[in-house]
Amino acid sequence: MFSGILPNALTIAGSDSGGGAGIQADLKTFASLGVYGTSVITALTAQNGLGVTGIHAPNAEFVIQQLRAVLDGFPIHAAKTGMLFSAEIIEALAKELAQVDFPLVIDPVCVSTSGHRLIEENAIDVMKEKLFPLATLITPNKPETEVLTGIKLIDNESVEKAGKRLLEMGAKAVLIKGGHFEQKPILVTDWFMDNTGSIQKLQQPHIDTQNSHGTGCTLSSAITAYLSKKLPLIVAIKKAQEYLNCALRNSYAPGKGFGPVHHLATIEQLKHEK
């Protein structure tokens, strides 16, 4: 596919000092799936498994300086966004990303697992207006979908209505993640919808663990990794779900509080199978 050379993927997101989410989770995911990772850091967070205690964001000009350095130095095959924090950063990024021709996955990060807001209030509308029309795929969870659409998700009908509203904002496809819907279901359902009218329920076994820090970042970066390998979108999503499920099955707590998913679990699994 790439003559033995790894494809290049880009993550545009915040840094997690605890290593389980954000830029750190994205780069671990890229590496474990055989993709070379590059990054643009939009915010620094002081956090661990117990929560977020501080956020510091660079100015938009420096974010763009990072992005241009990456795009000038590397042929990027797919990219994702995560925590973007401010309206100024989003507007600046949108102008630059409107000029690229690789797939773009947008994970509209609004709130951390511990409940800490990760985006300024006035940035949400800017994200919808400026960034969603550039998206190959957006990957909101239940709370994010409700914030973005104003629709309370209570059943299949409301999920489909919300998905259509997100598509109307300009994205080519949407994956509404189901991890926040039920306490202990047998299967977790993600809803995939695109602008052809296709609606698919994509399911994976529920994993009963509190070590789920970074699940959203990991899923979106895994989708991005597979897109960088030129896989069709729906195939990339299904393979990313399988990767995340494996990482959740092998999750653990390296420190206090909620632990991360195990990004290297698939590599460890392959070692034991040899």
Tab-separated table of N, CA and C in Angstrom, residues 13-17 41-47 51-58 83-86 89 109-112 114-120:
chain	number	residue	atom	x	y	z
A	13	ALA	N	-4.945	18.497	18.917
A	13	ALA	CA	-5.679	18.258	20.162
A	13	ALA	C	-4.903	18.797	21.356
A	14	GLY	N	-5.473	18.590	22.541
A	14	GLY	CA	-4.841	19.015	23.775
A	14	GLY	C	-3.951	17.934	24.354
A	15	SER	N	-3.014	18.350	25.188
A	15	SER	CA	-2.108	17.421	25.859
A	15	SER	C	-2.694	16.981	27.194
A	16	ASP	N	-2.564	15.699	27.497
A	16	ASP	CA	-2.996	15.133	28.780
A	16	ASP	C	-1.748	14.741	29.563
A	17	SER	N	-1.456	15.466	30.627
A	17	SER	CA	-0.250	15.169	31.404
A	17	SER	C	-0.293	13.790	32.042
A	41	ILE	N	-0.473	20.863	19.145
A	41	ILE	CA	-1.020	20.940	20.497
A	41	ILE	C	-1.807	22.238	20.664
A	42	THR	N	-3.080	22.109	20.978
A	42	THR	CA	-3.975	23.257	21.115
A	42	THR	C	-4.137	23.715	22.558
A	43	ALA	N	-3.760	22.866	23.505
A	43	ALA	CA	-3.881	23.224	24.921
A	43	ALA	C	-3.024	22.287	25.754
A	44	LEU	N	-2.556	22.800	26.879
A	44	LEU	CA	-1.900	21.975	27.881
A	44	LEU	C	-2.877	21.790	29.029
A	45	THR	N	-3.032	20.565	29.495
A	45	THR	CA	-3.879	20.337	30.664
A	45	THR	C	-3.052	19.737	31.788
A	46	ALA	N	-3.377	20.131	33.004
A	46	ALA	CA	-2.825	19.490	34.191
A	46	ALA	C	-3.880	18.500	34.655
A	47	GLN	N	-3.639	17.225	34.431
A	47	GLN	CA	-4.658	16.235	34.786
A	47	GLN	C	-4.044	14.877	35.058
A	51	GLY	N	-8.848	13.797	37.670
A	51	GLY	CA	-9.518	14.940	37.069
A	51	GLY	C	-8.558	15.962	36.483
A	52	VAL	N	-9.128	17.044	35.993
A	52	VAL	CA	-8.371	18.142	35.382
A	52	VAL	C	-8.273	19.281	36.390
A	53	THR	N	-7.055	19.748	36.630
A	53	THR	CA	-6.871	20.832	37.606
A	53	THR	C	-6.454	22.151	36.958
A	54	GLY	N	-6.147	22.130	35.674
A	54	GLY	CA	-5.778	23.376	35.006
A	54	GLY	C	-5.662	23.226	33.510
A	55	ILE	N	-5.885	24.324	32.788
A	55	ILE	CA	-5.761	24.356	31.330
A	55	ILE	C	-5.004	25.615	30.929
A	56	HIS	N	-4.053	25.449	30.042
A	56	HIS	CA	-3.346	26.602	29.475
A	56	HIS	C	-3.305	26.419	27.966
A	57	ALA	N	-3.837	27.383	27.221
A	57	ALA	CA	-3.878	27.284	25.766
A	57	ALA	C	-2.936	28.303	25.132
A	58	PRO	N	-2.187	27.890	24.095
A	58	PRO	CA	-1.363	28.858	23.363
A	58	PRO	C	-2.256	29.758	22.517
A	83	MET	N	-9.577	18.180	21.478
A	83	MET	CA	-9.811	19.385	22.258
A	83	MET	C	-9.238	20.601	21.531
A	84	LEU	N	-10.105	21.579	21.224
A	84	LEU	CA	-9.670	22.774	20.487
A	84	LEU	C	-9.782	24.047	21.316
A	85	PHE	N	-10.519	24.010	22.386
A	85	PHE	CA	-10.588	24.986	23.467
A	85	PHE	C	-11.245	26.318	23.135
A	86	SER	N	-10.764	27.068	22.142
A	86	SER	CA	-11.264	28.426	21.972
A	86	SER	C	-11.792	28.682	20.567
A	89	ILE	N	-8.918	29.680	18.138
A	89	ILE	CA	-8.150	28.541	17.625
A	89	ILE	C	-8.942	27.821	16.545
A	109	VAL	N	-14.738	17.434	21.236
A	109	VAL	CA	-14.528	17.304	22.679
A	109	VAL	C	-15.066	18.540	23.403
A	110	CYS	N	-15.953	18.295	24.350
A	110	CYS	CA	-16.545	19.392	25.126
A	110	CYS	C	-16.249	19.280	26.615
A	111	VAL	N	-16.341	18.055	27.149
A	111	VAL	CA	-16.193	17.844	28.592
A	111	VAL	C	-15.355	16.596	28.816
A	112	SER	N	-14.462	16.633	29.815
A	112	SER	CA	-13.650	15.463	30.148
A	112	SER	C	-14.485	14.407	30.848
A	114	SER	N	-14.061	13.330	33.711
A	114	SER	CA	-14.273	13.753	35.097
A	114	SER	C	-15.243	14.926	35.210
A	115	GLY	N	-15.750	15.426	34.068
A	115	GLY	CA	-16.750	16.486	34.097
A	115	GLY	C	-16.207	17.889	33.928
A	116	HIS	N	-14.927	18.040	33.607
A	116	HIS	CA	-14.325	19.359	33.441
A	116	HIS	C	-14.537	19.860	32.017
A	117	ARG	N	-15.041	21.100	31.866
A	117	ARG	CA	-15.270	21.669	30.533
A	117	ARG	C	-13.938	21.877	29.820
A	118	LEU	N	-13.860	21.417	28.561
A	118	LEU	CA	-12.625	21.487	27.788
A	118	LEU	C	-12.742	22.402	26.572
A	119	ILE	N	-13.813	23.168	26.493
A	119	ILE	CA	-13.991	24.117	25.404
A	119	ILE	C	-14.727	25.336	25.945
A	120	GLU	N	-14.354	26.514	25.482
A	120	GLU	CA	-15.046	27.716	25.913
A	120	GLU	C	-16.452	27.744	25.322
